[in-house]
Structure formats: structure tokens, C-alpha cells
Amino acid sequence: MNSTVTAVSSNGVYAFTKPNRDSVTLLAGLGVEGDVHAGVTVKHRSRVAQDPTQPNLRQVHLIHEELFGELREAGFEVAPGDLGENVTTSGLDLLALPVGTLLHLGDEAVVEVTGLRNPCLQIDAFQSGLLKQVVGRADDGTIVRKAGIMGVVRTGGAVRPGDRISAVLPAEPHRPLERV
């Protein structure tokens, strides 16, 4: 299956949603140029409050567009950028990727997958009941997080809707994604 970027989004101020852009520029070791979450150390408010010197493992947030279809079937209307992601993808099972996967986005940019987004209560403030749709429990009781994955920029470059995505898995044994 062909994996592509369907939308790119960024916001220079703290807000839950991020407006779609014609393109974003990824900066190695920092994140999305001009985005409030870009930086070497954590930028998420709750993480800054805990320890502002933590490395930023959440420089780029990616969500699979297929999630929006699932949410639509459950009665929610969610579009690219609405959940605060920087890159919306299609045709790639982001949640099944192991830690350390390299995602080649377009001609130059490379993002290394660090883990799962941990959805917060802001999702319910956006649309009541939505948090239950993106966080649940598997039959064995483990928590299932579906609100996308996080990564760090290894190689910078421009990313645009329509760009191809290729995934390069790390050497085995693979480590499953955990929240970051």
C-alpha cells in the first residue's frame, strides 16, 4: 500500500488544534519550524512543570487519517490538525510501528518514532466523549492509545500533503510503542 502525507499542521501558540499548512519544515533535533512544541527539551506544559530539562521526545506528532473514519462512525467529526497533530498520514499503520522506526517523509525529512501520544482531557474539551474513543482497553486489560505517535526529527526538510512516506524498521528485537 502507498503511504502518504495527507495534511501538515503547525501552530506557534499553545492551542489544542493546529491549522493546516501548505507545507511545514522539519528541523533536525528540534521539530516543526515555528511550532510551539519544537525544541530540544520538552515543551508540553505538564511536562515542563515536572522537569523542563527532559529531552523532547515529542517534537513531531503524527496521526493516521484512518482514525478519523473510525471516529466519524462513532458520531464525531474530526479533521486533520484538530487533535493537534503535525503530520496526518494515510496507508501506514502508525500504531503498529516499533520504537526507533525511521519515517522518511517526502524527499529529505526523517522522523524517528519515539512512542505513543498519551491523550489528555483536552480531547474531551474539544468534543465531549472523544477521549473514550481514542483511549480504551484491550481484552487483556491493557490500555490502548489510538491518538497517534510521537517522534524526533533526525533529518530536516520540507513536508507537504501528497508526499510519500516510507518506514524503515530498526534492527530486531523490536520494542513496542509506549506512551511518551
JSON list of C-alpha atoms in Angstrom, two decimals:
[
{"chain": "A", "resi": 1, "resn": "MET", "atom": "CA", "xyz": [0.00, 0.00, 0.00]},
{"chain": "A", "resi": 2, "resn": "ASN", "atom": "CA", "xyz": [1.19, 3.51, -0.74]},
{"chain": "A", "resi": 3, "resn": "SER", "atom": "CA", "xyz": [1.71, 5.59, 2.39]},
{"chain": "A", "resi": 4, "resn": "THR", "atom": "CA", "xyz": [1.34, 9.34, 2.04]},
{"chain": "A", "resi": 5, "resn": "VAL", "atom": "CA", "xyz": [1.14, 12.57, 3.96]},
{"chain": "A", "resi": 6, "resn": "THR", "atom": "CA", "xyz": [-2.44, 13.84, 3.70]},
{"chain": "A", "resi": 7, "resn": "ALA", "atom": "CA", "xyz": [-2.03, 17.06, 5.71]},
{"chain": "A", "resi": 8, "resn": "VAL", "atom": "CA", "xyz": [0.55, 19.05, 7.66]},
{"chain": "A", "resi": 9, "resn": "SER", "atom": "CA", "xyz": [-0.24, 21.39, 10.55]},
{"chain": "A", "resi": 10, "resn": "SER", "atom": "CA", "xyz": [1.54, 23.69, 12.96]},
{"chain": "A", "resi": 11, "resn": "ASN", "atom": "CA", "xyz": [0.78, 26.39, 15.49]},
{"chain": "A", "resi": 12, "resn": "GLY", "atom": "CA", "xyz": [3.10, 28.93, 17.05]},
{"chain": "A", "resi": 13, "resn": "VAL", "atom": "CA", "xyz": [0.92, 29.31, 20.15]},
{"chain": "A", "resi": 14, "resn": "TYR", "atom": "CA", "xyz": [-0.46, 26.82, 22.65]},
{"chain": "A", "resi": 15, "resn": "ALA", "atom": "CA", "xyz": [-3.84, 25.68, 21.34]},
{"chain": "A", "resi": 16, "resn": "PHE", "atom": "CA", "xyz": [-5.40, 22.25, 21.09]},
{"chain": "A", "resi": 17, "resn": "THR", "atom": "CA", "xyz": [-5.87, 22.30, 17.33]},
{"chain": "A", "resi": 18, "resn": "LYS", "atom": "CA", "xyz": [-3.31, 23.23, 14.69]},
{"chain": "A", "resi": 19, "resn": "PRO", "atom": "CA", "xyz": [-4.16, 24.93, 11.39]},
{"chain": "A", "resi": 20, "resn": "ASN", "atom": "CA", "xyz": [-3.32, 23.06, 8.20]},
{"chain": "A", "resi": 21, "resn": "ARG", "atom": "CA", "xyz": [-0.45, 24.44, 6.12]},
{"chain": "A", "resi": 22, "resn": "ASP", "atom": "CA", "xyz": [0.70, 24.08, 2.53]},
{"chain": "A", "resi": 23, "resn": "SER", "atom": "CA", "xyz": [3.97, 22.74, 3.94]},
{"chain": "A", "resi": 24, "resn": "VAL", "atom": "CA", "xyz": [5.96, 22.52, 7.17]},
{"chain": "A", "resi": 25, "resn": "THR", "atom": "CA", "xyz": [9.70, 22.46, 7.61]},
{"chain": "A", "resi": 26, "resn": "LEU", "atom": "CA", "xyz": [11.15, 19.88, 9.97]},
{"chain": "A", "resi": 27, "resn": "LEU", "atom": "CA", "xyz": [14.34, 20.95, 11.75]},
{"chain": "A", "resi": 28, "resn": "ALA", "atom": "CA", "xyz": [16.80, 18.25, 12.85]},
{"chain": "A", "resi": 29, "resn": "GLY", "atom": "CA", "xyz": [16.80, 17.83, 16.63]},
{"chain": "A", "resi": 30, "resn": "LEU", "atom": "CA", "xyz": [14.07, 20.42, 17.13]},
{"chain": "A", "resi": 31, "resn": "GLY", "atom": "CA", "xyz": [10.76, 19.59, 15.43]},
{"chain": "A", "resi": 32, "resn": "VAL", "atom": "CA", "xyz": [8.42, 21.61, 13.24]},
{"chain": "A", "resi": 33, "resn": "GLU", "atom": "CA", "xyz": [9.73, 25.09, 12.48]},
{"chain": "A", "resi": 34, "resn": "GLY", "atom": "CA", "xyz": [7.52, 27.70, 14.17]},
{"chain": "A", "resi": 35, "resn": "ASP", "atom": "CA", "xyz": [5.52, 25.14, 16.16]},
{"chain": "A", "resi": 36, "resn": "VAL", "atom": "CA", "xyz": [5.08, 25.73, 19.87]},
{"chain": "A", "resi": 37, "resn": "HIS", "atom": "CA", "xyz": [6.26, 22.17, 20.65]},
{"chain": "A", "resi": 38, "resn": "ALA", "atom": "CA", "xyz": [9.57, 22.48, 18.78]},
{"chain": "A", "resi": 39, "resn": "GLY", "atom": "CA", "xyz": [12.73, 22.33, 20.85]},
{"chain": "A", "resi": 40, "resn": "VAL", "atom": "CA", "xyz": [15.49, 20.18, 22.28]},
{"chain": "A", "resi": 41, "resn": "THR", "atom": "CA", "xyz": [13.75, 19.95, 25.68]},
{"chain": "A", "resi": 42, "resn": "VAL", "atom": "CA", "xyz": [10.09, 19.27, 26.49]},
{"chain": "A", "resi": 43, "resn": "LYS", "atom": "CA", "xyz": [7.53, 21.92, 25.54]},
{"chain": "A", "resi": 44, "resn": "HIS", "atom": "CA", "xyz": [4.27, 20.29, 26.65]},
{"chain": "A", "resi": 45, "resn": "ARG", "atom": "CA", "xyz": [3.11, 22.38, 29.62]},
{"chain": "A", "resi": 46, "resn": "SER", "atom": "CA", "xyz": [2.59, 19.48, 32.05]},
{"chain": "A", "resi": 47, "resn": "ARG", "atom": "CA", "xyz": [6.00, 18.02, 31.24]},
{"chain": "A", "resi": 48, "resn": "VAL", "atom": "CA", "xyz": [7.72, 21.38, 31.59]},
{"chain": "A", "resi": 49, "resn": "ALA", "atom": "CA", "xyz": [6.13, 21.71, 35.04]},
{"chain": "A", "resi": 50, "resn": "GLN", "atom": "CA", "xyz": [7.56, 18.29, 36.04]},
{"chain": "A", "resi": 51, "resn": "ASP", "atom": "CA", "xyz": [11.07, 18.79, 34.66]},
{"chain": "A", "resi": 52, "resn": "PRO", "atom": "CA", "xyz": [11.87, 21.36, 31.96]},
{"chain": "A", "resi": 53, "resn": "THR", "atom": "CA", "xyz": [15.24, 19.70, 31.23]},
{"chain": "A", "resi": 54, "resn": "GLN", "atom": "CA", "xyz": [13.72, 16.45, 29.90]},
{"chain": "A", "resi": 55, "resn": "PRO", "atom": "CA", "xyz": [14.62, 15.70, 26.28]},
{"chain": "A", "resi": 56, "resn": "ASN", "atom": "CA", "xyz": [11.81, 16.44, 23.86]},
{"chain": "A", "resi": 57, "resn": "LEU", "atom": "CA", "xyz": [10.71, 13.06, 22.53]},
{"chain": "A", "resi": 58, "resn": "ARG", "atom": "CA", "xyz": [7.52, 14.69, 21.21]},
{"chain": "A", "resi": 59, "resn": "GLN", "atom": "CA", "xyz": [8.91, 17.01, 18.51]},
{"chain": "A", "resi": 60, "resn": "VAL", "atom": "CA", "xyz": [6.53, 15.75, 15.83]},
{"chain": "A", "resi": 61, "resn": "HIS", "atom": "CA", "xyz": [3.03, 14.32, 16.35]},
{"chain": "A", "resi": 62, "resn": "LEU", "atom": "CA", "xyz": [1.66, 12.04, 13.62]},
{"chain": "A", "resi": 63, "resn": "ILE", "atom": "CA", "xyz": [-1.89, 10.66, 13.33]},
{"chain": "A", "resi": 64, "resn": "HIS", "atom": "CA", "xyz": [-3.26, 8.20, 10.79]},
{"chain": "A", "resi": 65, "resn": "GLU", "atom": "CA", "xyz": [-6.16, 9.61, 8.79]},
{"chain": "A", "resi": 66, "resn": "GLU", "atom": "CA", "xyz": [-7.93, 6.25, 9.10]},
{"chain": "A", "resi": 67, "resn": "LEU", "atom": "CA", "xyz": [-8.66, 7.14, 12.75]},
{"chain": "A", "resi": 68, "resn": "PHE", "atom": "CA", "xyz": [-10.91, 9.97, 11.56]},
{"chain": "A", "resi": 69, "resn": "GLY", "atom": "CA", "xyz": [-13.09, 7.44, 9.72]},
{"chain": "A", "resi": 70, "resn": "GLU", "atom": "CA", "xyz": [-13.44, 5.36, 12.89]},
{"chain": "A", "resi": 71, "resn": "LEU", "atom": "CA", "xyz": [-14.37, 8.47, 14.84]},
{"chain": "A", "resi": 72, "resn": "ARG", "atom": "CA", "xyz": [-16.89, 9.52, 12.19]},
{"chain": "A", "resi": 73, "resn": "GLU", "atom": "CA", "xyz": [-18.59, 6.12, 12.51]},
{"chain": "A", "resi": 74, "resn": "ALA", "atom": "CA", "xyz": [-18.85, 6.76, 16.27]},
{"chain": "A", "resi": 75, "resn": "GLY", "atom": "CA", "xyz": [-20.52, 10.14, 15.64]},
{"chain": "A", "resi": 76, "resn": "PHE", "atom": "CA", "xyz": [-17.54, 12.50, 15.91]},
{"chain": "A", "resi": 77, "resn": "GLU", "atom": "CA", "xyz": [-16.33, 14.92, 13.26]},
{"chain": "A", "resi": 78, "resn": "VAL", "atom": "CA", "xyz": [-12.53, 15.24, 13.33]},
{"chain": "A", "resi": 79, "resn": "ALA", "atom": "CA", "xyz": [-10.34, 16.64, 10.57]},
{"chain": "A", "resi": 80, "resn": "PRO", "atom": "CA", "xyz": [-6.56, 16.89, 10.09]},
{"chain": "A", "resi": 81, "resn": "GLY", "atom": "CA", "xyz": [-4.98, 19.19, 12.68]},
{"chain": "A", "resi": 82, "resn": "ASP", "atom": "CA", "xyz": [-7.99, 19.03, 15.02]},
{"chain": "A", "resi": 83, "resn": "LEU", "atom": "CA", "xyz": [-6.22, 16.75, 17.51]},
{"chain": "A", "resi": 84, "resn": "GLY", "atom": "CA", "xyz": [-3.03, 18.81, 17.45]},
{"chain": "A", "resi": 85, "resn": "GLU", "atom": "CA", "xyz": [-1.00, 16.63, 15.12]},
{"chain": "A", "resi": 86, "resn": "ASN", "atom": "CA", "xyz": [1.68, 17.98, 12.83]},
{"chain": "A", "resi": 87, "resn": "VAL", "atom": "CA", "xyz": [1.51, 15.27, 10.17]},
{"chain": "A", "resi": 88, "resn": "THR", "atom": "CA", "xyz": [-1.59, 13.36, 9.10]},
{"chain": "A", "resi": 89, "resn": "THR", "atom": "CA", "xyz": [-0.81, 10.12, 7.27]},
{"chain": "A", "resi": 90, "resn": "SER", "atom": "CA", "xyz": [-2.68, 7.62, 5.14]},
{"chain": "A", "resi": 91, "resn": "GLY", "atom": "CA", "xyz": [-1.91, 3.99, 4.37]},
{"chain": "A", "resi": 92, "resn": "LEU", "atom": "CA", "xyz": [0.53, 3.36, 7.22]},
{"chain": "A", "resi": 93, "resn": "ASP", "atom": "CA", "xyz": [-0.32, 1.58, 10.48]},
{"chain": "A", "resi": 94, "resn": "LEU", "atom": "CA", "xyz": [1.48, 4.05, 12.73]},
{"chain": "A", "resi": 95, "resn": "LEU", "atom": "CA", "xyz": [0.37, 2.35, 15.95]},
{"chain": "A", "resi": 96, "resn": "ALA", "atom": "CA", "xyz": [2.00, -0.95, 14.92]},
{"chain": "A", "resi": 97, "resn": "LEU", "atom": "CA", "xyz": [5.45, 0.54, 14.31]},
{"chain": "A", "resi": 98, "resn": "PRO", "atom": "CA", "xyz": [8.20, -0.25, 16.80]},
{"chain": "A", "resi": 99, "resn": "VAL", "atom": "CA", "xyz": [10.24, 2.34, 18.68]},
{"chain": "A", "resi": 100, "resn": "GLY", "atom": "CA", "xyz": [13.14, 3.53, 16.52]},
{"chain": "A", "resi": 101, "resn": "THR", "atom": "CA", "xyz": [11.35, 3.21, 13.18]},
{"chain": "A", "resi": 102, "resn": "LEU", "atom": "CA", "xyz": [12.60, 5.83, 10.73]},
{"chain": "A", "resi": 103, "resn": "LEU", "atom": "CA", "xyz": [9.86, 7.55, 8.75]},
{"chain": "A", "resi": 104, "resn": "HIS", "atom": "CA", "xyz": [11.09, 9.14, 5.54]},
{"chain": "A", "resi": 105, "resn": "LEU", "atom": "CA", "xyz": [8.67, 11.96, 4.69]},
{"chain": "A", "resi": 106, "resn": "GLY", "atom": "CA", "xyz": [8.98, 13.43, 1.22]},
{"chain": "A", "resi": 107, "resn": "ASP", "atom": "CA", "xyz": [12.40, 13.95, -0.34]},
{"chain": "A", "resi": 108, "resn": "GLU", "atom": "CA", "xyz": [14.51, 14.74, 2.72]},
{"chain": "A", "resi": 109, "resn": "ALA", "atom": "CA", "xyz": [12.87, 14.66, 6.15]},
{"chain": "A", "resi": 110, "resn": "VAL", "atom": "CA", "xyz": [13.35, 11.72, 8.51]},
{"chain": "A", "resi": 111, "resn": "VAL", "atom": "CA", "xyz": [11.48, 11.30, 11.81]},
{"chain": "A", "resi": 112, "resn": "GLU", "atom": "CA", "xyz": [12.45, 8.64, 14.35]},
{"chain": "A", "resi": 113, "resn": "VAL", "atom": "CA", "xyz": [9.44, 7.18, 16.16]},
{"chain": "A", "resi": 114, "resn": "THR", "atom": "CA", "xyz": [9.74, 7.54, 19.95]},
{"chain": "A", "resi": 115, "resn": "GLY", "atom": "CA", "xyz": [6.36, 6.37, 21.24]},
{"chain": "A", "resi": 116, "resn": "LEU", "atom": "CA", "xyz": [2.63, 6.85, 21.57]},
{"chain": "A", "resi": 117, "resn": "ARG", "atom": "CA", "xyz": [0.82, 10.09, 22.25]},
{"chain": "A", "resi": 118, "resn": "ASN", "atom": "CA", "xyz": [-0.83, 9.97, 25.65]},
{"chain": "A", "resi": 119, "resn": "PRO", "atom": "CA", "xyz": [-4.25, 11.56, 25.07]},
{"chain": "A", "resi": 120, "resn": "CYS", "atom": "CA", "xyz": [-5.38, 14.01, 27.75]},
{"chain": "A", "resi": 121, "resn": "LEU", "atom": "CA", "xyz": [-8.63, 15.56, 28.94]},
{"chain": "A", "resi": 122, "resn": "GLN", "atom": "CA", "xyz": [-8.27, 18.39, 26.42]},
{"chain": "A", "resi": 123, "resn": "ILE", "atom": "CA", "xyz": [-9.67, 15.92, 23.87]},
{"chain": "A", "resi": 124, "resn": "ASP", "atom": "CA", "xyz": [-12.98, 15.87, 25.74]},
{"chain": "A", "resi": 125, "resn": "ALA", "atom": "CA", "xyz": [-12.95, 19.67, 25.91]},
{"chain": "A", "resi": 126, "resn": "PHE", "atom": "CA", "xyz": [-12.65, 19.63, 22.11]},
{"chain": "A", "resi": 127, "resn": "GLN", "atom": "CA", "xyz": [-15.58, 17.18, 21.73]},
{"chain": "A", "resi": 128, "resn": "SER", "atom": "CA", "xyz": [-17.28, 15.60, 24.72]},
{"chain": "A", "resi": 129, "resn": "GLY", "atom": "CA", "xyz": [-16.83, 11.82, 24.79]},
{"chain": "A", "resi": 130, "resn": "LEU", "atom": "CA", "xyz": [-13.99, 11.81, 22.26]},
{"chain": "A", "resi": 131, "resn": "LEU", "atom": "CA", "xyz": [-11.35, 10.74, 24.80]},
{"chain": "A", "resi": 132, "resn": "LYS", "atom": "CA", "xyz": [-13.11, 7.38, 25.25]},
{"chain": "A", "resi": 133, "resn": "GLN", "atom": "CA", "xyz": [-12.82, 6.82, 21.50]},
{"chain": "A", "resi": 134, "resn": "VAL", "atom": "CA", "xyz": [-9.05, 7.33, 21.40]},
{"chain": "A", "resi": 135, "resn": "VAL", "atom": "CA", "xyz": [-8.16, 5.59, 24.67]},
{"chain": "A", "resi": 136, "resn": "GLY", "atom": "CA", "xyz": [-9.61, 2.24, 25.65]},
{"chain": "A", "resi": 137, "resn": "ARG", "atom": "CA", "xyz": [-8.74, -1.17, 26.98]},
{"chain": "A", "resi": 138, "resn": "ALA", "atom": "CA", "xyz": [-7.89, -4.36, 25.13]},
{"chain": "A", "resi": 139, "resn": "ASP", "atom": "CA", "xyz": [-9.47, -7.66, 26.14]},
{"chain": "A", "resi": 140, "resn": "ASP", "atom": "CA", "xyz": [-6.48, -8.36, 28.39]},
{"chain": "A", "resi": 141, "resn": "GLY", "atom": "CA", "xyz": [-6.98, -5.05, 30.21]},
{"chain": "A", "resi": 142, "resn": "THR", "atom": "CA", "xyz": [-4.03, -3.19, 28.72]},
{"chain": "A", "resi": 143, "resn": "ILE", "atom": "CA", "xyz": [-4.55, 0.43, 27.74]},
{"chain": "A", "resi": 144, "resn": "VAL", "atom": "CA", "xyz": [-4.89, 1.08, 24.00]},
{"chain": "A", "resi": 145, "resn": "ARG", "atom": "CA", "xyz": [-3.92, 4.57, 22.84]},
{"chain": "A", "resi": 146, "resn": "LYS", "atom": "CA", "xyz": [-5.03, 5.48, 19.30]},
{"chain": "A", "resi": 147, "resn": "ALA", "atom": "CA", "xyz": [-4.33, 9.24, 19.18]},
{"chain": "A", "resi": 148, "resn": "GLY", "atom": "CA", "xyz": [-1.15, 8.92, 17.16]},
{"chain": "A", "resi": 149, "resn": "ILE", "atom": "CA", "xyz": [2.56, 8.61, 17.64]},
{"chain": "A", "resi": 150, "resn": "MET", "atom": "CA", "xyz": [5.40, 10.94, 18.51]},
{"chain": "A", "resi": 151, "resn": "GLY", "atom": "CA", "xyz": [8.86, 11.31, 17.04]},
{"chain": "A", "resi": 152, "resn": "VAL", "atom": "CA", "xyz": [12.04, 13.33, 16.85]},
{"chain": "A", "resi": 153, "resn": "VAL", "atom": "CA", "xyz": [13.47, 14.87, 13.70]},
{"chain": "A", "resi": 154, "resn": "ARG", "atom": "CA", "xyz": [16.69, 13.17, 12.59]},
{"chain": "A", "resi": 155, "resn": "THR", "atom": "CA", "xyz": [16.96, 14.87, 9.20]},
{"chain": "A", "resi": 156, "resn": "GLY", "atom": "CA", "xyz": [15.24, 18.13, 8.39]},
{"chain": "A", "resi": 157, "resn": "GLY", "atom": "CA", "xyz": [13.33, 19.05, 5.28]},
{"chain": "A", "resi": 158, "resn": "ALA", "atom": "CA", "xyz": [10.04, 20.28, 3.89]},
{"chain": "A", "resi": 159, "resn": "VAL", "atom": "CA", "xyz": [6.95, 18.08, 4.21]},
{"chain": "A", "resi": 160, "resn": "ARG", "atom": "CA", "xyz": [3.82, 18.61, 2.12]},
{"chain": "A", "resi": 161, "resn": "PRO", "atom": "CA", "xyz": [0.47, 16.92, 1.57]},
{"chain": "A", "resi": 162, "resn": "GLY", "atom": "CA", "xyz": [0.92, 14.25, -1.09]},
{"chain": "A", "resi": 163, "resn": "ASP", "atom": "CA", "xyz": [4.49, 13.39, -0.06]},
{"chain": "A", "resi": 164, "resn": "ARG", "atom": "CA", "xyz": [5.30, 9.71, 0.09]},
{"chain": "A", "resi": 165, "resn": "ILE", "atom": "CA", "xyz": [6.18, 8.05, 3.37]},
{"chain": "A", "resi": 166, "resn": "SER", "atom": "CA", "xyz": [8.48, 5.07, 3.72]},
{"chain": "A", "resi": 167, "resn": "ALA", "atom": "CA", "xyz": [9.15, 3.30, 7.00]},
{"chain": "A", "resi": 168, "resn": "VAL", "atom": "CA", "xyz": [12.47, 1.67, 7.85]},
{"chain": "A", "resi": 169, "resn": "LEU", "atom": "CA", "xyz": [12.20, -0.66, 10.82]},
{"chain": "A", "resi": 170, "resn": "PRO", "atom": "CA", "xyz": [15.01, -0.84, 13.38]},
{"chain": "A", "resi": 171, "resn": "ALA", "atom": "CA", "xyz": [17.05, -3.99, 13.98]},
{"chain": "A", "resi": 172, "resn": "GLU", "atom": "CA", "xyz": [15.28, -6.69, 15.96]},
{"chain": "A", "resi": 173, "resn": "PRO", "atom": "CA", "xyz": [14.23, -7.29, 18.61]},
{"chain": "A", "resi": 174, "resn": "HIS", "atom": "CA", "xyz": [11.58, -4.62, 18.11]},
{"chain": "A", "resi": 175, "resn": "ARG", "atom": "CA", "xyz": [10.32, -2.66, 21.09]},
{"chain": "A", "resi": 176, "resn": "PRO", "atom": "CA", "xyz": [6.58, -1.92, 21.06]},
{"chain": "A", "resi": 177, "resn": "LEU", "atom": "CA", "xyz": [5.45, 1.68, 21.38]},
{"chain": "A", "resi": 178, "resn": "GLU", "atom": "CA", "xyz": [4.76, 3.02, 24.86]},
{"chain": "A", "resi": 179, "resn": "ARG", "atom": "CA", "xyz": [3.48, 6.45, 25.85]},
{"chain": "A", "resi": 180, "resn": "VAL", "atom": "CA", "xyz": [5.99, 9.28, 25.78]}
]
